[in-house]
Amino acid sequence: MAGVRRVSRRDVLRGMAVAGLGAPLARWVVAEERPAQAGARELEPVPVSSRPRYPAIRTSEGVVQPQRPLPVLEETDVLVVGGGAAGFAAAVAAARAGVRTTLIERYGYFGGLWTGGMVLLVMGTHAVVQGKLQKTLRGIGDELLARLSKLDGAIVNYGEDRANPTVDPEATKIVMDEMVSEAGVRVLFHSWATDVVMDGERPCGVVVDGKSGRHAILAKILVDATGDGDIFAAAGAEHEQRLHAIGLVHRLGNVDRADRERLKSAGFGNLGSITPHPSVTWVNLRGPSSNALDVRELTRLEIQHRRAIWERVQALRKQPGGEALFLLDIAPQLGVRISRTLVGMKQLTRTEARESRTFPDTIGVGGADAGRGPQWPIPYGVLVPKRLDGLLAAGRCVCVDEKLIESMRLIAACLVTGHAAGAAAALCVQDRCEPRHVDIGRLQGLLRQQGAYLG
Ligand SMILES: Cc1cc2nc3c(=O)[nH]c(=O)nc-3n(C[C@H](O)[C@H](O)[C@H](O)COP(=O)(O)OP(=O)(O)OC[C@H]3O[C@@H](n4cnc5c(N)ncnc54)[C@H](O)[C@@H]3O)c2cc1C
């Protein structure tokens, strides 16, 4: 191993600048709205951005995309695609292991479904081990929760002997920003990975679309943390695809002023689950089983669910006891539970999980959904494509059987597989090997060094 690279202050500043976080350091925070001061550069004309034009062309055979050169935005060691729970942990783990790490995310914040989808309850943090409730989520995921516990109004129900805390989404985004920046990860928000760059049979980068146009990012190892397996699918890895309930979460305000008993007796029992704020709850609506890879379907559900939520809250407000309630917000991200899952070197089954089966290549441990149940070791093979090299999967799209999907997609498990995928990707770079050839002993050593729990 090339040794753990020390992160200098300059690295941190550079990381923050890339993440757009330089401003607070320079004491230039978003100011209150007031007329521009003399000398401000607001509305100052700048040269029009020039970029080569390669429009698609309509031909008699259909619409054709002409061959075009792509500018390479950067070359890195590990490229993590997707900044949800899994991608966040993967990027921090890889960067802390001392390799150049870039993280790209289609939206403008980290957390994915956890923050943007407002799925605020972190399930699977604990399990019953030898008769005692024990924390199974450790390492980078637990460090994030511990940091939240130091902030006012950021987390509730967090502790060694308390399973499944609930977070505030904005606090979580901010602490994720901090941890990613401190680790020296280079971040690109507002960047959709729309394809892969292949070197023969092996992916070696992604094509990214955004306001800056289309460009390529090249990397030695990719981590697909898109949740939907966008990258391994584009690279040709074998995978499965499923329909699942697609919902939309919203938050209610003034819940502490509602008469719950009266509302319940009128048939309005679901006022949601607790958050760190006594007056606010988050409400999880399930939705129909549908195809999360069909944008027309996603659009239809978004509009339909938003209308249903609005009408539901209006109905609540008309009930005696519900007058003070209001719709605080609707999650900016639709609640996609599952779409693609990888066909990996190993498929973990629910039977193995229920039996707490141990594996020589364990890279983390899943906890019990409701906190009371056995721990289940997670083998490395669930992250590694059966045939494709150059890539690891992390989060809700890793390789499990149908019956274990509901447990593997919980936030704690996504943090665990993300952490492991990032550490493994770093070792691939340092040892110049493919993910399937990673030295498991060294990987487990690195994970333990980074605080992970391996059972
Ligand atoms: C309605 C609902 C309720 C749930 N309830 C709970 C619960 O109570 N407790 C619990 O623990 N879990 C719950 N879950 C599951 C859990 O929230 C998710 O499975 C988990 O957060 C997934 O994390 P992830 O990092 O794997 O994926 P995601 O959170 O989906 O993150 C993927 C990230 O990649 C980005 N991305 C995707 N494609 C691209 C691309 N092509 N280019 C660039 N960026 C891309 C996305 O914007 C996102 O930030 C629930 C899920 C849903 C939908």
Coordinates of C-alpha atoms and ligand atoms in Angstrom, one line a residue:
M1 CA 0.0 0.0 0.0
A2 CA 1.3 3.4 -0.9
G3 CA 0.6 4.6 2.7
V4 CA -2.0 7.0 3.9
R5 CA -1.6 10.3 2.3
R6 CA -1.6 13.3 4.7
V7 CA -4.2 15.8 3.8
S8 CA -2.8 19.3 3.9
R9 CA -4.7 22.5 4.6
R10 CA -4.2 23.4 1.0
D11 CA -5.9 20.0 0.0
V12 CA -8.8 20.9 2.3
L13 CA -9.2 24.4 0.8
R14 CA -8.9 23.0 -2.7
G15 CA -11.5 20.4 -1.9
M16 CA -13.8 23.1 -0.4
A17 CA -13.3 25.3 -3.5
V18 CA -14.2 22.4 -5.8
A19 CA -17.2 21.7 -3.7
G20 CA -18.2 25.4 -3.8
L21 CA -17.4 25.7 -0.1
G22 CA -14.7 28.3 -0.3
A23 CA -17.2 31.1 0.3
P24 CA -17.8 30.6 4.0
L25 CA -14.0 30.5 4.6
A26 CA -13.6 33.8 2.9
R27 CA -16.4 35.1 5.1
W28 CA -18.7 35.8 2.1
V29 CA -21.9 34.1 3.1
V30 CA -25.2 34.5 1.2
A31 CA -26.1 38.0 2.2
E32 CA -29.6 39.3 3.0
E33 CA -31.5 40.7 0.1
R34 CA -30.7 44.4 -0.4
P35 CA -29.9 46.7 -3.4
A36 CA -26.4 46.0 -4.9
Q37 CA -23.6 48.1 -3.5
A38 CA -21.6 50.4 -5.7
G39 CA -18.9 48.4 -7.4
A40 CA -20.7 45.1 -7.2
R41 CA -20.4 43.1 -10.4
E42 CA -24.0 42.2 -10.7
L43 CA -25.3 42.2 -14.3
E44 CA -21.8 42.9 -15.6
P45 CA -21.5 41.5 -19.1
V46 CA -18.9 38.7 -19.6
P47 CA -17.7 37.0 -22.8
V48 CA -20.3 34.6 -24.1
S49 CA -19.2 31.0 -23.3
S50 CA -18.1 29.4 -26.5
R51 CA -18.4 25.8 -27.0
P52 CA -18.2 23.6 -30.1
R53 CA -21.6 22.7 -31.4
Y54 CA -22.4 19.0 -32.3
P55 CA -26.2 19.0 -32.5
A56 CA -28.0 15.8 -33.2
I57 CA -29.2 15.6 -36.7
R58 CA -32.6 14.5 -38.0
T59 CA -32.1 12.1 -40.9
S60 CA -34.4 9.8 -42.9
E61 CA -33.2 7.0 -40.6
G62 CA -34.1 8.9 -37.4
V63 CA -32.2 11.2 -35.1
V64 CA -28.4 10.7 -35.3
Q65 CA -25.7 11.9 -32.9
P66 CA -22.6 12.7 -34.8
Q67 CA -19.2 11.5 -33.7
R68 CA -17.7 14.2 -31.5
P69 CA -14.6 14.8 -29.4
L70 CA -15.2 15.2 -25.7
P71 CA -13.1 17.5 -23.5
V72 CA -11.6 15.7 -20.5
L73 CA -12.6 17.6 -17.5
E74 CA -10.3 15.7 -15.2
E75 CA -8.4 12.5 -14.6
T76 CA -8.6 10.9 -11.2
D77 CA -7.9 7.7 -9.4
V78 CA -11.3 6.8 -8.0
L79 CA -14.5 8.3 -9.5
V80 CA -17.6 7.9 -7.4
V81 CA -20.8 8.5 -9.3
G82 CA -23.8 9.5 -7.1
G83 CA -23.6 11.3 -3.8
G84 CA -26.3 9.5 -1.8
A85 CA -25.5 7.7 1.5
A86 CA -23.4 5.1 -0.4
G87 CA -21.5 7.5 -2.7
F88 CA -20.8 9.8 0.2
A89 CA -19.2 7.0 2.3
A90 CA -17.4 5.6 -0.7
A91 CA -15.8 9.0 -1.6
V92 CA -14.7 9.7 2.0
A93 CA -13.3 6.2 2.4
A94 CA -11.3 6.4 -0.9
A95 CA -9.9 9.8 -0.2
R96 CA -9.0 9.0 3.3
A97 CA -7.1 6.0 2.0
G98 CA -4.9 8.4 0.1
V99 CA -6.0 8.3 -3.5
R100 CA -7.3 11.1 -5.7
T101 CA -11.0 10.9 -5.5
T102 CA -13.7 12.7 -7.5
L103 CA -17.4 12.5 -6.7
I104 CA -20.1 13.6 -9.2
E105 CA -23.7 14.1 -8.3
R106 CA -26.7 15.1 -10.6
Y107 CA -28.2 17.4 -7.9
G108 CA -26.7 20.2 -5.8
Y109 CA -26.4 18.3 -2.5
F110 CA -25.3 15.0 -0.9
G111 CA -27.6 12.4 0.6
G112 CA -29.7 11.3 -2.3
L113 CA -33.0 9.7 -1.0
W114 CA -31.9 10.2 2.6
T115 CA -31.9 14.0 2.4
G116 CA -33.5 14.9 -1.0
G117 CA -36.0 12.1 -0.7
M118 CA -36.5 13.1 2.9
V119 CA -36.3 9.5 4.1
L120 CA -35.1 10.7 7.4
L121 CA -35.1 7.5 9.6
V122 CA -31.8 5.7 9.4
M123 CA -32.8 2.0 9.8
G124 CA -30.5 -0.9 10.4
T125 CA -28.0 0.8 12.6
H126 CA -28.1 -1.9 15.3
A127 CA -28.7 -5.6 15.8
V128 CA -28.9 -8.0 18.7
V129 CA -25.6 -9.7 19.1
Q130 CA -25.2 -12.4 21.9
G131 CA -28.4 -11.2 23.5
K132 CA -27.4 -7.5 23.6
L133 CA -28.4 -4.6 21.3
Q134 CA -25.2 -3.5 19.5
K135 CA -24.4 -0.9 17.0
T136 CA -23.4 -2.5 13.6
L137 CA -23.2 0.8 11.7
R138 CA -19.7 2.1 12.5
G139 CA -17.0 3.8 10.6
I140 CA -17.8 6.7 8.2
G141 CA -21.6 6.3 8.5
D142 CA -21.5 6.4 12.2
E143 CA -19.0 9.3 12.3
L144 CA -21.5 11.3 10.3
L145 CA -24.3 10.5 12.7
A146 CA -22.0 11.3 15.7
R147 CA -21.2 14.7 14.2
L148 CA -24.9 15.4 13.7
S149 CA -25.4 14.6 17.4
K150 CA -23.1 17.5 18.3
L151 CA -25.4 20.0 16.5
D152 CA -28.6 21.5 17.7
G153 CA -31.8 20.0 16.1
A154 CA -29.8 17.7 13.7
I155 CA -30.6 14.2 15.0
V156 CA -32.9 12.4 17.4
N157 CA -32.6 8.9 19.0
Y158 CA -28.9 8.6 18.4
G159 CA -26.7 6.6 20.7
E160 CA -24.9 3.3 21.5
D161 CA -28.0 1.7 22.9
R162 CA -30.6 3.5 20.7
A163 CA -31.3 2.0 17.3
N164 CA -32.4 3.9 14.2
P165 CA -32.0 7.6 14.6
T166 CA -33.9 10.3 12.6
V167 CA -32.0 13.2 11.1
D168 CA -32.7 16.7 9.8
P169 CA -32.0 16.7 6.1
E170 CA -30.3 20.1 5.9
A171 CA -28.0 19.4 8.8
T172 CA -27.1 16.1 7.2
K173 CA -26.3 17.8 3.8
I174 CA -24.1 20.3 5.6
V175 CA -22.2 17.7 7.6
M176 CA -21.7 15.6 4.5
D177 CA -20.3 18.7 2.7
E178 CA -17.9 19.1 5.6
M179 CA -16.7 15.5 5.7
V180 CA -16.3 15.3 2.0
S181 CA -14.3 18.5 1.9
E182 CA -12.1 17.6 4.8
A183 CA -11.2 14.3 3.1
G184 CA -10.0 16.2 0.1
V185 CA -12.6 14.8 -2.3
R186 CA -13.1 16.8 -5.5
V187 CA -16.8 17.4 -6.0
L188 CA -18.9 18.2 -9.1
F189 CA -22.5 18.9 -8.4
H190 CA -25.1 19.5 -11.2
S191 CA -23.4 16.8 -13.2
W192 CA -25.3 13.9 -14.7
A193 CA -23.3 10.8 -15.8
T194 CA -25.1 9.8 -18.9
D195 CA -22.7 7.2 -20.3
V196 CA -19.4 5.5 -19.7
V197 CA -16.1 5.8 -21.4
M198 CA -14.8 2.3 -22.4
D199 CA -11.2 1.2 -22.9
G200 CA -11.9 -2.1 -24.7
E201 CA -14.1 -4.1 -22.4
R202 CA -13.2 -2.1 -19.3
P203 CA -14.9 1.2 -18.2
C204 CA -12.4 3.9 -17.6
G205 CA -14.5 7.0 -17.1
V206 CA -17.9 8.6 -17.6
V207 CA -19.5 11.1 -19.9
V208 CA -21.0 13.9 -17.9
D209 CA -23.7 16.3 -19.0
G210 CA -24.5 19.6 -17.3
K211 CA -24.6 23.3 -17.8
S212 CA -20.9 23.3 -18.8
G213 CA -21.9 21.0 -21.7
R214 CA -20.8 17.4 -22.2
H215 CA -17.4 16.2 -21.1
A216 CA -15.5 13.2 -19.9
I217 CA -14.0 12.3 -16.6
L218 CA -11.4 9.5 -16.6
A219 CA -10.6 7.3 -13.7
K220 CA -8.7 4.2 -12.8
I221 CA -11.6 2.7 -10.9
L222 CA -15.3 3.7 -10.9
V223 CA -17.8 3.3 -8.1
D224 CA -21.4 3.1 -9.2
A225 CA -23.4 4.7 -6.3
T226 CA -26.2 6.0 -8.5
G227 CA -28.7 3.8 -6.7
D228 CA -30.1 2.8 -10.1
G229 CA -26.9 1.1 -11.5
D230 CA -26.7 3.7 -14.3
I231 CA -23.0 3.2 -14.7
F232 CA -22.7 -0.6 -14.5
A233 CA -25.6 -0.9 -16.9
A234 CA -24.0 1.5 -19.4
A235 CA -20.8 -0.5 -19.1
G236 CA -22.6 -3.7 -20.0
A237 CA -22.5 -5.4 -16.6
E238 CA -25.0 -8.2 -16.1
H239 CA -27.9 -6.9 -13.9
E240 CA -31.5 -7.4 -13.0
Q241 CA -34.3 -4.9 -13.1
R242 CA -37.4 -4.7 -10.9
L243 CA -40.6 -2.7 -10.3
H244 CA -41.1 -1.4 -6.8
A245 CA -43.4 1.0 -5.0
I246 CA -42.4 4.6 -5.9
G247 CA -43.6 7.1 -3.3
L248 CA -43.1 10.7 -2.3
V249 CA -42.3 11.9 1.2
H250 CA -43.6 15.2 2.7
R251 CA -43.2 16.9 6.0
L252 CA -46.0 18.3 8.2
G253 CA -45.6 21.4 10.4
N254 CA -47.4 22.3 13.6
V255 CA -47.9 18.6 14.5
D256 CA -47.5 19.4 18.2
R257 CA -50.6 21.6 17.9
A258 CA -52.8 18.9 16.4
D259 CA -55.3 16.9 18.4
R260 CA -54.0 13.4 17.4
E261 CA -56.8 11.5 19.2
R262 CA -59.6 13.4 17.5
L263 CA -57.9 13.1 14.1
K264 CA -57.3 9.3 14.7
S265 CA -61.0 8.7 15.5
A266 CA -61.9 10.6 12.3
G267 CA -59.7 8.1 10.3
F268 CA -56.7 10.4 10.0
G269 CA -54.3 8.3 12.0
N270 CA -51.1 8.8 10.0
L271 CA -49.5 12.1 11.0
G272 CA -46.0 10.8 10.2
S273 CA -42.9 9.9 12.1
I274 CA -40.8 12.0 14.5
T275 CA -38.0 14.3 13.4
P276 CA -35.5 16.3 15.6
H277 CA -38.1 19.1 15.6
P278 CA -41.2 18.4 17.9
S279 CA -43.5 20.4 15.6
V280 CA -42.4 18.6 12.4
T281 CA -43.0 15.0 11.2
W282 CA -42.1 13.2 7.9
V283 CA -44.8 11.3 6.2
N284 CA -43.9 8.3 4.0
L285 CA -46.4 7.5 1.3
R286 CA -45.8 4.3 -0.6
G287 CA -47.2 4.7 -4.1
P288 CA -47.7 2.1 -6.9
S289 CA -45.1 -0.4 -8.0
S290 CA -43.6 1.1 -11.1
N291 CA -40.6 1.4 -13.4
A292 CA -38.1 3.9 -12.0
L293 CA -36.2 4.0 -15.3
D294 CA -39.0 5.5 -17.4
V295 CA -39.0 9.3 -17.3
R296 CA -42.6 9.5 -18.5
E297 CA -43.7 7.3 -15.6
L298 CA -41.5 9.3 -13.1
T299 CA -43.1 12.5 -14.3
R300 CA -46.6 11.1 -14.1
L301 CA -46.0 9.9 -10.5
E302 CA -44.4 13.1 -9.4
I303 CA -47.4 15.1 -10.5
Q304 CA -49.9 12.6 -9.2
H305 CA -48.2 12.2 -5.8
R306 CA -47.8 15.9 -5.3
R307 CA -51.5 16.5 -5.9
A308 CA -52.5 13.6 -3.6
I309 CA -50.3 15.0 -0.8
W310 CA -51.8 18.5 -1.2
E311 CA -55.3 17.1 -1.1
R312 CA -54.5 15.0 1.9
V313 CA -53.1 17.9 3.9
Q314 CA -56.1 20.1 2.9
A315 CA -58.4 17.3 4.2
L316 CA -56.5 17.1 7.5
R317 CA -56.7 20.9 8.0
K318 CA -60.5 20.7 7.6
Q319 CA -60.8 18.2 10.4
P320 CA -61.5 19.3 13.9
G321 CA -58.1 19.1 15.7
G322 CA -56.1 19.4 12.4
E323 CA -56.6 23.1 11.7
A324 CA -53.1 24.2 12.6
L325 CA -51.3 21.6 10.5
F326 CA -49.6 22.7 7.3
L327 CA -47.6 21.2 4.5
L328 CA -44.1 22.2 5.3
D329 CA -42.5 20.7 2.2
I330 CA -42.6 17.9 -0.3
A331 CA -39.3 16.1 -0.9
P332 CA -37.5 17.3 -4.0
Q333 CA -36.7 13.7 -5.0
L334 CA -39.2 11.0 -5.8
G335 CA -39.0 7.9 -3.6
V336 CA -37.5 5.3 -5.9
R337 CA -36.9 2.2 -3.8
I338 CA -35.3 -0.2 -6.4
S339 CA -34.7 -0.3 -10.1
R340 CA -31.5 -2.2 -11.2
T341 CA -29.5 -4.5 -9.1
L342 CA -26.1 -5.9 -10.0
V343 CA -25.4 -9.5 -10.8
G344 CA -22.2 -9.8 -8.7
M345 CA -19.5 -12.3 -7.9
K346 CA -21.7 -13.2 -4.9
Q347 CA -25.4 -12.9 -4.3
L348 CA -26.2 -12.5 -0.6
T349 CA -29.5 -14.2 0.3
R350 CA -32.0 -13.6 3.1
T351 CA -31.5 -17.1 4.3
E352 CA -27.8 -16.4 4.8
A353 CA -28.6 -13.1 6.4
R354 CA -31.1 -14.6 8.8
E355 CA -28.6 -17.3 9.8
S356 CA -25.9 -14.6 10.4
R357 CA -23.7 -16.6 8.0
T358 CA -20.1 -15.4 8.1
F359 CA -17.8 -15.0 5.1
P360 CA -14.1 -15.0 4.6
D361 CA -14.5 -11.7 2.7
T362 CA -16.8 -9.9 5.1
I363 CA -16.6 -6.1 4.5
G364 CA -19.3 -4.9 6.8
V365 CA -22.3 -5.9 8.8
G366 CA -26.0 -5.2 8.2
G367 CA -28.3 -4.4 11.2
A368 CA -31.9 -5.4 11.9
D369 CA -34.5 -3.3 10.2
A370 CA -36.4 -2.5 13.4
G371 CA -33.3 -2.7 15.6
R372 CA -34.3 -6.1 17.1
G373 CA -32.9 -9.0 15.0
P374 CA -29.6 -10.6 14.2
Q375 CA -26.6 -8.9 12.5
W376 CA -25.8 -10.1 9.0
P377 CA -22.3 -10.0 7.6
I378 CA -21.9 -8.6 4.1
P379 CA -19.4 -10.3 1.7
Y380 CA -17.2 -8.3 -0.6
G381 CA -18.5 -10.2 -3.7
V382 CA -21.9 -8.4 -3.6
L383 CA -20.1 -5.2 -4.7
V384 CA -18.1 -6.7 -7.6
P385 CA -19.6 -7.4 -11.1
K386 CA -19.6 -11.0 -12.1
R387 CA -17.5 -10.3 -15.2
L388 CA -16.9 -6.6 -15.7
D389 CA -13.6 -5.1 -14.4
G390 CA -12.8 -1.5 -13.4
L391 CA -16.0 -0.9 -11.4
L392 CA -17.6 -1.6 -8.0
A393 CA -21.2 -1.1 -7.0
A394 CA -22.4 0.4 -3.7
G395 CA -25.7 1.1 -2.0
R396 CA -29.2 -0.1 -2.9
C397 CA -28.1 -1.6 -6.3
V398 CA -25.7 -4.3 -5.0
C399 CA -26.2 -8.0 -5.5
V400 CA -28.7 -9.6 -3.1
D401 CA -31.6 -11.9 -3.7
E402 CA -35.2 -10.5 -4.0
K403 CA -36.0 -11.3 -0.4
L404 CA -33.0 -9.4 1.0
I405 CA -33.5 -6.2 -1.0
E406 CA -35.7 -4.6 1.6
S407 CA -32.9 -4.9 4.2
M408 CA -29.9 -4.1 1.9
R409 CA -31.5 -0.8 0.6
L410 CA -31.8 0.6 4.2
I411 CA -29.6 3.7 4.8
A412 CA -27.3 2.0 7.3
A413 CA -26.5 -0.8 4.9
C414 CA -25.9 1.6 2.0
L415 CA -23.4 3.5 4.2
V416 CA -21.7 0.2 5.0
T417 CA -21.4 -1.0 1.4
G418 CA -20.4 2.5 0.3
H419 CA -17.6 2.6 2.8
A420 CA -16.4 -0.8 1.7
A421 CA -16.6 0.0 -2.0
G422 CA -14.6 3.2 -1.5
A423 CA -11.9 1.5 0.5
A424 CA -11.7 -1.4 -2.1
A425 CA -11.4 1.1 -5.0
A426 CA -8.5 2.9 -3.2
L427 CA -6.7 -0.5 -2.8
C428 CA -7.3 -1.3 -6.5
V429 CA -5.5 1.9 -7.4
Q430 CA -2.7 1.4 -4.9
D431 CA -2.1 -2.2 -5.8
R432 CA -2.9 -1.8 -9.5
C433 CA -5.4 -4.6 -9.5
E434 CA -9.0 -5.1 -10.6
P435 CA -11.7 -5.2 -7.9
R436 CA -12.0 -9.0 -8.2
H437 CA -8.4 -9.4 -7.3
V438 CA -8.3 -7.1 -4.2
D439 CA -6.3 -8.6 -1.3
I440 CA -9.2 -9.2 1.1
G441 CA -6.9 -9.2 4.2
R442 CA -5.6 -5.8 3.3
L443 CA -9.1 -4.5 2.6
Q444 CA -10.4 -5.7 5.9
G445 CA -7.4 -4.1 7.6
L446 CA -8.0 -0.8 5.9
L447 CA -11.7 -0.9 6.8
R448 CA -10.9 -1.7 10.5
Q449 CA -8.4 1.1 10.5
Q450 CA -11.2 3.4 9.2
G451 CA -13.4 2.3 12.1
A452 CA -15.7 -0.1 10.2
Y453 CA -17.3 -3.1 12.1
L454 CA -16.7 -6.5 10.5
G455 CA -18.5 -8.6 13.1
Ligands
LIG1 C1 -40.1 6.2 0.1 C2 -38.9 5.6 0.7 C3 -38.9 5.3 2.1 C4 -37.8 4.7 2.7 N1 -37.8 4.6 4.0 C5 -36.6 4.2 4.6 C6 -36.5 4.3 6.0 O1 -37.4 4.6 6.7 N2 -35.3 4.0 6.6 C7 -34.2 3.6 5.8 O2 -33.1 3.3 6.3 N3 -34.3 3.5 4.4 C8 -35.5 3.8 3.8 N4 -35.6 3.8 2.5 C9 -34.4 3.4 1.7 C10 -33.3 4.3 1.6 O3 -33.7 5.7 1.8 C11 -32.5 4.2 0.3 O4 -32.4 2.9 -0.2 C12 -31.0 4.7 0.5 O5 -31.1 6.1 1.0 C13 -30.3 4.6 -0.9 O6 -29.0 5.2 -0.8 P1 -28.0 5.1 -2.1 O7 -26.9 5.9 -1.8 O8 -27.8 3.6 -2.4 O9 -28.9 5.7 -3.3 P2 -29.6 7.1 -3.5 O10 -30.0 7.7 -2.2 O11 -30.6 6.9 -4.5 O12 -28.4 7.9 -4.0 C14 -28.0 7.9 -5.4 C15 -27.4 9.3 -5.7 O13 -26.9 9.3 -7.0 C16 -27.3 10.4 -7.7 N5 -27.4 10.0 -9.1 C17 -28.3 9.0 -9.6 N6 -28.0 8.8 -10.9 C18 -27.0 9.7 -11.3 C19 -26.3 9.9 -12.5 N7 -26.6 9.2 -13.6 N8 -25.3 10.8 -12.5 C20 -25.0 11.5 -11.3 N9 -25.7 11.3 -10.2 C21 -26.6 10.4 -10.1 C22 -28.7 10.7 -7.1 O14 -29.1 12.1 -7.3 C23 -28.4 10.4 -5.6 O15 -27.8 11.5 -5.0 C24 -36.7 4.4 1.9 C25 -36.7 4.6 0.5 C26 -37.8 5.2 -0.1 C27 -37.8 5.5 -1.5

